Amino acid sequence: MNDLVLIRQNLRRQKLRSALMAVSILIAFAIFGVLVGFERSMNAREQAAAADRLVVVNKINFTQPLPIAHYSRVRAIEGVRQATHLSWFGGYYQEPKNTLIVTAVEPETYLEVYANDYDLRPDARAAFVRERTAALVGETMAEKWGWKAGDRIPVSSDIYVQKNGSRAWDVTIAGIVRGRTPHIGTNFMVLHYAYFDETRLFGKDTIGWIALNTVSPSVNDRLAKTIDRMFANSANETATDSEKAFNRAFGAQLGNISLVVVLIIGAAFATILMIVGNTMVMAVRERTREIGVLKTLGFSRVRILRLILGESLMLALLGGLPGLGLAALTAVSLRMSSSSLFSALVLTPDIALTAVVLMFAFGLVTGLAPALSAFRLKIVTSLGRS
Amino acid sequence: MPDNTLVRLIDVCKRFNKGSETITIFDRLELSIPAGDFVAVMGPSGSGKTTLLNLLGGIDRADSGEIHIGGIRVDALSESALTRWRGAHVGFIFQFYNLMPMLTAAQNIELPLLTRPGKDRRRHVETALKVVELADRKKHYPREMSGGQQQRVAIARAIVSNPDLLLCDEPTGDLDRATADEILSVLRLLNRDLGKTIVMVTHDAAAARHARRTLHLDKGRFIERDLAA
Ligand SMILES: Nc1ncnc2c1ncn2[C@@H]1O[C@H](COP(=O)(O)OP(=O)(O)OP(=O)(O)O)[C@@H](O)[C@H]1O
Ligand SMILES: [Mg+2]
């Protein structure tokens, strides 16, 4: 027998009580892991945005298309290093509930503009550019559906139909795309604009938006104004913004995420701290007599202190570690879900490390009061007058 | 101090504060117990019997005077030194056993051994279990044992670290006559065969007869009667 056995046996004496405390700690840490991961991914989305990238959308609304003629005019402007255009496909797989994030792109220019964001094997790259019905699939999407290079997949659109009446476009997966950092989401598919545009029944010669890299971030503002002025008073006016601002606006739709996250986590932890702290005080008070006996048997005050802190620490880890595991699983399933909101949600090692540090702090804080009173307890008082 | 004196109290004073008034339990108490003795302490309720055991075992402190046990001035030890000394030299047996409910008999007995380095813990536990004739109950929890069996476990726990002095506070107070006699025989065996010095507080004259002599505590003083004579 050693102190660990004593601690374990103390936790076991009221199994239901210990289990309830562990579960509440588990929930708190699961909330912590998911929300902090989410907050980080939203901030990282803004941070990860290339500083020299501009996005040109229809001024009315970014869901409104632009004529493809805009694209060649934008490319010709001085200060534009590379440009590409993208079109929202509105995809799903087999059934409408299996939403797929699919965009139709111009392969060569797309790969140039996003070269710093994604990793792709040279042979996959070549295959994608060469084959008209080829598609690239992000790692997360490929994992979710179990797809691999060479698979032939029908992707349906809930917006467009083909001239032949079909809603499904057959594509062959040319390769899998990996994000260069964990916060670059890869739950998406891109296919050839040419294939899409020639076969669709309506909407021909329109594009969704234009993405471009400038020669330097310092020309961003001037260039954005130039582009928007060029199309002013035309049938399709544009709004040009940096990708950073674009992403920030996306996040801002959700409000002040960091503040909300801090408030929720703070509330969860304050509640659990009080419940577990109070329960520990009661649990130790019930053992007053036994603590007196241990001291009588020669257990030092420091040893008693350690036993109780060890108990609250073990409880925190028993609840916290599975909670962290649950958070990791939740993060994976949210990332795989079709919502682009969670596409970059990951439980990074530093979040996990922070959580573990927090577990230790939690254990020490909840055990401190009872441990100190047990430390100070006089044997004569504890043995009482029975 | 004669060579074979194990316990010696000199001029010990002990007072308690109850609210605003101070009550004096012992005023210049003197006591001497030779090694190997088995002393029963009797006296009316509130006469200070438990307080005396607490002072001898170093779980309470005297206000003045000297307490020598086995050549050590216990009252001069620091808190941590006292704790260590107690673990090594004194065994306590209480009226209500005071076993840890979540530990088995063997684990309860092992507890005092956890406070100091040393191998062979298992063997010491086995030996103690044999002395109290409970070898077949070592995996049992306190709630699975009778009062008499629990008290035997408590005795085994008190002797497992091989202390010189056993302090028993009404060890049979909660037991019926027959079970009490069994426990008292165990104590007598510990005294006679293993040479343990025992101080036993009791209200029961029949229990006191198992001791070598009885001290009567009244109004903070001893009146000795030698019942063996
Ligand atoms: N911690 C304490 N604070 C205040 N008074 C105390 C304390 N401990 C003991 N006393 C008082 O000291 C006196 C002696 O107590 P003690 O427990 O030693 O008596 P006792 O002889 O063991 O009695 P009993 O036979 O009932 O167990 C009592 O009057 C008791 O009220
Ligand atoms: Mg008493």
XYZ file of C-alpha atoms and ligand atoms in Angstrom:
647
model
C 0.000 0.000 0.000
C 1.141 3.563 -0.630
C -0.355 7.060 -0.565
C -1.838 6.559 -4.019
C -3.874 3.633 -2.715
C -5.080 5.733 0.207
C -6.121 8.516 -2.156
C -7.889 6.095 -4.464
C -9.729 4.428 -1.599
C -10.827 7.815 -0.288
C -12.299 8.669 -3.691
C -14.051 5.318 -3.807
C -15.777 5.514 -0.475
C -18.576 7.670 -1.938
C -18.565 6.417 -5.504
C -21.614 8.328 -6.692
C -20.399 11.593 -5.236
C -16.945 11.216 -6.777
C -18.445 10.207 -10.112
C -20.748 13.227 -10.191
C -17.859 15.550 -9.430
C -15.709 13.909 -12.104
C -18.490 14.241 -14.669
C -19.011 17.930 -13.930
C -15.271 18.501 -14.292
C -15.359 16.486 -17.521
C -18.060 18.738 -18.947
C -16.195 21.890 -17.971
C -13.023 20.722 -19.700
C -14.881 19.508 -22.779
C -16.435 22.978 -23.077
C -13.028 24.516 -22.542
C -11.344 22.447 -25.263
C -14.005 22.985 -27.916
C -14.572 26.690 -27.295
C -10.917 27.637 -27.051
C -10.230 25.607 -30.185
C -13.069 27.415 -31.928
C -11.926 30.840 -30.799
C -8.385 30.105 -31.941
C -9.567 28.872 -35.318
C -11.566 32.045 -35.861
C -8.634 34.242 -34.948
C -6.283 32.084 -36.970
C -8.547 32.443 -39.966
C -7.953 36.181 -39.799
C -4.259 35.762 -39.062
C -3.751 33.146 -41.746
C -5.193 35.394 -44.401
C -2.487 36.366 -46.830
C -1.573 40.013 -46.297
C -1.235 40.676 -50.007
C -4.519 39.131 -51.095
C -7.595 41.029 -52.234
C -11.068 39.665 -52.831
C -13.389 41.270 -55.406
C -17.121 40.586 -54.947
C -20.357 41.999 -56.300
C -21.169 45.206 -54.446
C -24.813 44.205 -53.935
C -23.915 41.051 -52.064
C -21.075 38.580 -52.215
C -23.505 35.851 -53.291
C -24.358 37.779 -56.482
C -22.344 36.720 -59.535
C -20.004 38.930 -61.606
C -19.619 38.788 -65.416
C -16.478 36.918 -66.433
C -15.375 39.979 -68.387
C -14.548 41.618 -65.047
C -11.867 39.005 -64.545
C -9.754 39.845 -67.597
C -10.035 43.566 -66.842
C -8.893 43.088 -63.236
C -5.950 40.919 -64.302
C -4.650 43.647 -66.551
C -4.456 46.269 -63.782
C -0.982 47.242 -62.697
C -0.107 46.033 -59.214
C -1.958 42.699 -59.619
C 0.589 39.902 -59.379
C -1.728 36.908 -59.903
C -5.503 36.630 -60.060
C -8.020 33.827 -60.224
C -11.781 33.533 -60.086
C -14.031 31.222 -58.102
C -17.696 30.246 -58.393
C -19.930 28.799 -55.735
C -21.233 25.431 -56.877
C -23.619 24.621 -54.009
C -22.681 20.966 -53.828
C -23.921 17.874 -52.097
C -23.081 14.181 -52.288
C -25.890 11.755 -53.189
C -28.435 13.392 -50.882
C -29.017 17.124 -50.246
C -28.267 16.693 -46.543
C -24.674 15.694 -47.380
C -23.557 19.236 -48.084
C -20.194 19.614 -49.826
C -18.291 22.875 -50.001
C -17.473 22.940 -53.731
C -16.180 25.805 -55.879
C -15.464 25.878 -59.587
C -12.056 27.409 -60.326
C -9.591 28.119 -63.095
C -6.968 25.460 -62.246
C -3.598 27.067 -63.090
C -4.344 30.493 -61.659
C -6.103 29.019 -58.623
C -3.035 26.961 -57.747
C -0.794 29.993 -58.193
C -2.843 32.331 -56.025
C -3.202 29.782 -53.205
C 0.286 28.244 -53.542
C 1.312 29.335 -50.048
C -1.791 27.969 -48.343
C -1.849 24.385 -49.493
C 0.468 21.455 -50.133
C -0.139 19.293 -53.177
C 2.014 16.631 -54.799
C 3.372 17.654 -58.215
C 1.809 14.649 -60.003
C -1.606 15.415 -58.474
C -1.216 19.017 -59.501
C -0.407 18.049 -63.072
C -3.314 15.590 -63.204
C -5.727 18.232 -61.944
C -4.677 20.827 -64.510
C -4.647 18.313 -67.394
C -7.989 16.572 -66.988
C -11.146 18.619 -67.586
C -13.273 16.581 -65.157
C -10.611 16.421 -62.453
C -11.168 17.729 -58.932
C -8.999 18.426 -55.881
C -10.303 17.431 -52.473
C -9.166 18.800 -49.109
C -7.795 16.343 -46.586
C -10.695 16.746 -44.119
C -13.322 16.118 -46.777
C -11.411 13.137 -48.148
C -11.161 11.632 -44.645
C -14.818 12.196 -43.975
C -16.014 10.367 -47.096
C -13.119 7.963 -47.394
C -12.117 9.279 -50.809
C -8.725 8.900 -52.398
C -6.978 9.965 -55.585
C -8.466 8.233 -58.650
C -11.998 7.900 -57.210
C -14.815 8.935 -59.513
C -17.489 10.877 -57.624
C -20.810 12.419 -58.700
C -21.175 15.874 -57.115
C -24.644 17.352 -57.299
C -25.570 21.008 -57.193
C -28.576 22.375 -55.408
C -28.361 25.523 -57.554
C -27.456 24.420 -61.078
C -28.572 21.749 -63.519
C -26.746 20.451 -66.559
C -28.038 20.990 -70.073
C -28.843 17.286 -70.157
C -31.116 17.742 -67.150
C -28.826 16.058 -64.644
C -27.930 17.722 -61.345
C -24.814 15.605 -60.887
C -21.406 16.374 -62.348
C -18.993 13.419 -62.412
C -15.493 14.303 -61.309
C -12.307 12.283 -60.837
C -10.245 13.054 -57.758
C -6.781 14.057 -58.967
C -5.292 14.472 -55.517
C -5.671 15.432 -51.895
C -4.839 18.943 -50.669
C -3.250 19.539 -47.262
C -3.260 22.810 -45.339
C 0.174 24.230 -44.552
C -0.929 25.087 -40.976
C -3.514 23.379 -38.756
C -5.822 26.377 -39.015
C -6.190 26.257 -42.769
C -9.388 24.304 -43.193
C -9.482 21.558 -45.832
C -13.130 20.579 -45.889
C -13.649 21.585 -49.545
C -13.477 20.496 -53.188
C -12.505 22.456 -56.295
C -13.346 21.483 -59.855
C -12.760 22.991 -63.295
C -14.724 26.149 -64.106
C -14.597 25.323 -67.803
C -16.249 21.923 -67.289
C -18.885 23.486 -65.029
C -19.559 26.551 -67.202
C -19.912 24.674 -70.493
C -22.335 22.114 -69.131
C -24.583 24.222 -66.931
C -27.993 25.217 -68.223
C -27.952 28.800 -66.967
C -25.586 31.337 -65.489
C -23.066 30.913 -68.294
C -20.108 33.307 -68.366
C -20.603 34.458 -64.806
C -18.218 33.965 -61.911
C -18.629 34.184 -58.127
C -15.715 36.340 -57.050
C -12.132 37.175 -57.902
C -9.153 36.530 -55.617
C -5.826 38.165 -56.394
C -2.360 38.658 -54.958
C -0.943 42.152 -55.142
C 2.708 42.943 -55.749
C 2.916 44.181 -52.152
C 0.530 44.708 -49.217
C 1.362 48.431 -49.420
C -0.537 48.807 -52.691
C -3.652 46.991 -51.367
C -5.703 50.076 -50.584
C -4.867 51.943 -53.745
C -5.512 48.885 -55.879
C -8.853 48.130 -54.212
C -10.014 51.678 -54.961
C -8.810 51.453 -58.553
C -10.741 48.232 -59.145
C -13.972 49.484 -57.602
C -13.699 52.788 -59.520
C -13.217 50.887 -62.764
C -16.653 49.238 -62.407
C -18.434 52.178 -60.784
C -21.741 53.028 -62.410
C -21.675 49.779 -64.434
C -24.391 47.110 -64.184
C -22.152 45.107 -61.857
C -20.375 47.316 -59.354
C -17.723 45.664 -57.197
C -16.578 45.769 -53.611
C -12.912 44.963 -53.116
C -11.425 44.203 -49.732
C -8.389 42.493 -48.303
C -8.811 38.821 -47.426
C -8.040 39.735 -43.821
C -10.923 42.210 -43.704
C -13.105 39.686 -45.513
C -12.362 37.030 -42.930
C -12.744 39.488 -40.096
C -16.160 40.477 -41.408
C -17.057 36.792 -41.546
C -16.075 36.395 -37.887
C -17.747 39.651 -36.896
C -21.069 38.227 -38.058
C -20.775 35.972 -35.027
C -20.096 38.839 -32.640
C -17.195 39.145 -30.255
C -16.261 35.487 -30.140
C -13.375 35.837 -27.703
C -15.533 37.622 -25.171
C -18.339 35.087 -25.459
C -15.879 32.218 -25.102
C -14.268 33.758 -22.017
C -17.671 34.360 -20.443
C -18.957 30.840 -21.056
C -15.780 29.158 -19.866
C -15.588 31.499 -16.887
C -19.166 30.726 -15.876
C -18.676 26.978 -16.298
C -15.503 26.942 -14.240
C -16.787 29.256 -11.517
C -19.770 26.945 -11.031
C -17.764 23.736 -11.049
C -15.118 25.224 -8.755
C -17.726 26.077 -6.171
C -19.493 22.740 -6.395
C -16.342 20.622 -6.287
C -14.635 22.873 -3.723
C -17.624 22.715 -1.420
C -18.006 18.962 -1.851
C -14.336 18.438 -1.030
C -14.719 20.513 2.141
C -17.673 18.358 3.193
C -15.968 15.107 2.266
C -12.930 15.957 4.353
C -14.978 17.276 7.260
C -16.724 13.901 7.447
C -13.310 12.352 7.924
C -12.169 14.618 10.741
C -11.875 11.734 13.163
C -9.929 9.570 10.722
C -7.502 12.370 10.059
C -6.934 12.621 13.801
C -6.296 8.870 13.898
C -3.773 9.086 11.038
C -1.937 11.840 12.900
C -1.990 9.688 16.046
C -0.432 6.852 14.049
C 2.452 9.123 13.064
C 1.299 10.704 9.787
C 2.803 14.177 9.639
C 0.764 17.293 8.964
C 2.468 17.739 5.614
C 1.668 14.170 4.657
C -2.016 14.730 5.458
C -1.972 17.921 3.394
C -0.463 16.032 0.490
C -3.018 13.226 0.730
C -5.934 15.641 0.432
C -4.380 17.745 -2.307
C -3.545 14.492 -4.074
C -7.177 13.476 -3.844
C -8.548 16.691 -5.345
C -5.823 16.585 -7.989
C -6.636 13.020 -8.923
C -10.299 13.946 -9.168
C -9.485 16.885 -11.442
C -7.446 14.627 -13.728
C -10.045 11.841 -13.654
C -12.621 14.302 -14.932
C -10.404 16.625 -16.933
C -8.463 14.181 -19.101
C -11.539 12.387 -20.470
C -13.088 15.837 -20.901
C -10.165 16.817 -23.063
C -10.575 13.592 -25.018
C -14.242 14.383 -25.539
C -13.285 17.873 -26.732
C -10.863 16.381 -29.262
C -13.531 14.016 -30.609
C -16.054 16.835 -30.776
C -13.561 19.012 -32.639
C -12.995 16.283 -35.217
C -16.695 15.682 -35.801
C -17.435 19.420 -36.021
C -14.595 19.870 -38.490
C -16.010 17.057 -40.597
C -19.468 18.578 -40.472
C -20.455 20.585 -43.509
C -20.441 23.928 -41.706
C -17.545 26.057 -42.862
C -17.706 27.730 -39.452
C -15.777 24.822 -37.934
C -13.616 23.966 -40.921
C -10.422 24.981 -39.117
C -11.408 23.843 -35.607
C -8.565 21.828 -34.054
C -7.562 21.007 -30.516
C -3.907 21.970 -30.856
C -1.272 20.567 -28.462
C -0.861 23.931 -26.788
C -4.578 24.065 -25.970
C -4.333 20.549 -24.520
C -1.298 21.598 -22.491
C -3.108 24.664 -21.181
C -6.015 22.421 -20.186
C -3.707 20.071 -18.276
C -2.112 23.005 -16.441
C -5.630 24.190 -15.661
C -6.503 20.732 -14.277
C -3.599 20.921 -11.844
C -4.611 24.420 -10.800
C -8.213 23.272 -10.442
C -7.181 20.311 -8.291
C -5.010 22.426 -6.046
C -7.598 25.168 -5.623
C -10.452 22.799 -4.779
C -8.282 20.858 -2.335
C -6.596 23.785 -0.655
C -9.191 24.747 1.950
C -9.881 21.205 3.240
C -6.182 20.308 3.059
C -5.231 23.314 5.157
C -7.892 22.675 7.774
C -6.787 19.029 7.983
C -3.188 20.245 8.245
C -4.075 22.452 11.208
C -6.436 19.989 12.871
C -5.487 19.138 16.468
C -5.640 15.442 17.265
C -7.374 16.001 20.579
C -10.127 18.014 18.927
C -10.586 15.556 16.079
C -10.884 12.508 18.303
C -13.644 14.349 20.075
C -15.348 13.461 23.257
C -17.209 10.311 22.364
C 15.580 7.690 37.666
C 15.653 3.908 38.080
C 16.848 2.069 35.001
C 13.670 0.178 34.311
C 11.347 3.207 34.492
C 9.614 3.673 31.153
C 7.188 6.470 31.976
C 7.869 9.290 34.368
C 5.789 12.406 34.955
C 7.231 15.209 37.049
C 5.166 18.147 38.280
C 2.790 17.966 35.331
C 0.109 20.640 35.213
C -2.745 20.600 32.735
C -5.523 23.166 32.474
C -8.352 23.709 30.005
C -10.088 26.949 29.234
C -13.828 26.579 29.165
C -15.208 29.892 28.080
C -13.948 32.441 30.589
C -13.061 29.990 33.363
C -10.010 27.813 33.572
C -10.332 24.301 34.934
C -7.309 22.549 36.291
C -7.155 18.848 35.503
C -3.706 18.054 36.882
C -1.776 20.129 39.377
C 1.791 18.902 39.839
C 0.995 15.312 38.934
C 3.696 12.713 39.583
C 3.738 9.247 38.047
C 6.240 6.530 37.404
C 5.620 3.307 35.490
C 8.321 0.679 35.107
C 8.932 -1.004 31.767
C 6.862 -4.144 31.382
C 4.093 -2.966 33.678
C 0.387 -3.300 32.933
C -1.454 -0.478 34.671
C -5.198 -0.004 34.793
C -6.379 3.559 35.365
C -9.806 3.998 36.887
C -11.685 7.005 38.101
C -14.877 8.932 37.751
C -15.905 10.487 34.485
C -14.128 13.767 33.912
C -11.288 12.919 36.286
C -8.744 13.282 33.465
C -8.072 9.688 32.402
C -8.209 10.387 28.669
C -6.241 13.572 29.174
C -3.530 11.534 30.906
C -3.270 9.114 27.973
C -3.142 12.042 25.558
C -0.215 13.541 27.460
C 1.619 10.204 27.609
C 1.114 9.640 23.892
C 2.105 13.153 22.918
C -1.178 14.060 21.273
C -1.770 16.810 23.803
C 0.687 19.038 25.628
C 1.082 19.782 29.329
C 1.122 23.373 30.527
C 4.177 22.717 32.654
C 6.216 19.876 34.104
C 8.253 17.130 32.469
C 7.173 13.968 30.685
C 9.907 11.374 30.194
C 9.206 8.265 28.208
C 11.909 5.747 27.488
C 14.540 8.355 28.370
C 13.129 10.983 26.024
C 11.654 14.277 27.182
C 8.525 14.115 25.135
C 7.218 17.524 26.192
C 10.306 19.184 24.725
C 9.955 17.677 21.256
C 8.873 19.791 18.325
C 5.559 19.009 16.641
C 7.127 17.001 13.820
C 9.621 15.215 16.083
C 6.738 14.319 18.370
C 4.762 12.888 15.453
C 7.718 10.744 14.418
C 8.368 9.626 17.983
C 4.724 8.678 18.451
C 4.714 6.598 15.285
C 7.695 4.627 16.485
C 7.182 4.274 20.239
C 3.480 4.377 21.091
C 0.498 2.306 20.092
C -3.040 3.588 20.657
C -6.171 1.527 21.163
C -9.495 3.371 21.376
C -12.922 2.439 22.649
C -14.491 2.725 19.188
C -11.615 1.064 17.276
C -11.176 4.007 14.883
C -10.380 1.891 11.842
C -10.420 3.354 8.320
C -13.672 2.095 6.778
C -12.338 2.045 3.207
C -9.312 -0.091 4.035
C -9.136 -3.833 4.686
C -7.937 -5.245 7.992
C -4.453 -5.795 6.566
C -4.327 -2.296 5.091
C -5.453 -0.759 8.385
C -2.729 -2.620 10.203
C -0.170 -1.491 7.645
C -0.908 2.218 8.169
C 1.676 2.953 10.916
C 4.363 1.317 8.778
C 3.743 3.853 6.021
C 5.167 6.614 8.160
C 8.694 5.327 8.088
C 11.081 3.622 5.709
C 11.498 -0.094 5.971
C 10.968 -3.304 4.086
C 9.059 -6.400 5.063
C 5.883 -4.472 5.691
C 3.837 -7.456 4.626
C 5.629 -9.762 7.050
C 5.094 -7.366 9.957
C 1.404 -7.179 9.120
C 1.150 -10.987 8.976
C 2.848 -11.311 12.347
C 0.554 -8.760 13.982
C -2.465 -10.520 12.480
C -1.292 -13.826 13.960
C -0.841 -12.321 17.413
C -4.486 -11.217 17.439
C -5.571 -14.478 15.736
C -7.173 -12.817 12.722
C -5.014 -14.171 9.898
C -8.129 -15.369 8.046
C -9.747 -11.920 8.095
C -7.052 -9.827 6.543
C -9.014 -9.038 3.372
C -12.146 -8.054 5.277
C -13.356 -4.506 5.681
C -14.252 -3.148 9.136
C -17.987 -3.207 8.312
C -17.700 -6.948 7.695
C -16.341 -7.647 11.192
C -17.766 -7.798 14.708
C -16.787 -5.265 17.366
C -14.400 -7.722 18.985
C -12.730 -8.476 15.647
C -12.427 -4.789 14.853
C -10.789 -4.188 18.197
C -8.325 -6.991 17.468
C -7.464 -5.284 14.190
C -6.952 -2.063 16.146
C -4.629 -3.902 18.539
C -2.693 -5.371 15.634
C -2.368 -1.863 14.178
C -1.100 -0.596 17.542
C 1.621 -3.228 17.829
C 2.704 -3.579 14.198
C 5.489 -1.035 14.462
C 6.670 -2.721 17.636
C 6.222 0.160 20.126
C 7.259 -0.127 23.773
C 4.157 1.530 25.153
C 0.485 0.743 24.512
C -2.139 3.279 25.564
C -5.677 1.932 25.698
C -8.712 4.138 26.367
C -11.596 1.911 27.484
C -10.694 -0.783 24.955
C -13.565 -3.009 26.103
C -16.089 -0.246 26.750
C -18.110 -1.157 23.687
C -17.934 -4.951 24.026
C -19.884 -7.640 25.882
C -18.295 -9.515 28.773
C -17.053 -12.532 26.826
C -15.610 -10.494 23.981
C -14.106 -8.063 26.476
C -12.366 -10.951 28.228
C -10.909 -12.113 24.917
C -9.528 -8.669 24.181
C -8.114 -8.431 27.703
C -6.395 -11.788 27.285
C -4.761 -10.486 24.142
C -3.529 -7.447 26.058
C -2.254 -9.646 28.857
C -0.407 -11.792 26.365
C 1.172 -8.706 24.814
C 2.291 -7.622 28.268
C 3.531 -10.972 29.501
C 4.987 -12.581 26.386
C 6.033 -9.571 24.326
C 6.981 -7.290 27.203
C 4.745 -4.392 26.169
C 4.130 -1.754 28.794
C 0.405 -1.062 28.893
C -1.607 1.777 30.353
C -5.314 0.981 30.139
C -8.121 3.302 31.121
C -11.276 1.459 32.150
C -14.508 1.882 34.057
C -14.815 -1.842 34.539
C -13.331 -3.345 37.714
C -13.374 -6.803 36.117
C -11.265 -5.488 33.260
C -8.899 -3.792 35.673
C -8.271 -7.127 37.355
C -6.402 -8.264 34.222
C -3.794 -5.586 34.903
C -0.874 -5.962 37.282
C -2.002 -2.956 39.274
C -4.687 -0.285 39.273
C -4.270 3.428 39.741
C -7.264 5.404 40.896
C -7.438 8.883 39.535
C -9.510 11.354 41.482
C -9.458 15.118 41.530
C -6.210 15.097 39.607
C -4.340 12.761 41.995
C -3.503 9.060 42.060
C -4.516 6.735 44.805
C -2.685 3.443 44.283
C -4.024 0.077 45.392
C -2.184 -3.061 44.609
C -4.831 -5.588 43.681
C -2.309 -8.298 43.009
C -1.470 -8.429 46.689
N -10.281 19.896 24.741
C -10.882 20.169 25.909
N -11.351 21.421 26.139
C -11.945 21.719 27.287
N -12.090 20.857 28.291
C -11.643 19.618 28.135
C -11.016 19.199 26.921
N -10.656 17.906 27.060
C -11.060 17.525 28.272
N -11.651 18.543 28.926
C -12.175 18.485 30.293
O -11.204 17.896 31.090
C -11.808 17.031 32.031
C -11.189 15.653 31.916
O -11.529 15.089 30.665
P -11.148 13.599 30.294
O -11.661 13.354 28.923
O -9.698 13.425 30.501
O -11.966 12.784 31.339
P -12.108 11.206 31.487
O -11.582 10.861 32.816
O -11.472 10.534 30.336
O -13.660 11.042 31.451
P -14.526 9.824 30.844
O -14.453 8.727 31.843
O -15.892 10.400 30.734
O -13.932 9.485 29.513
C -13.281 17.049 31.743
O -13.898 17.911 32.671
C -13.388 17.609 30.370
O -14.569 18.340 30.245
Mg -12.143 9.413 28.679
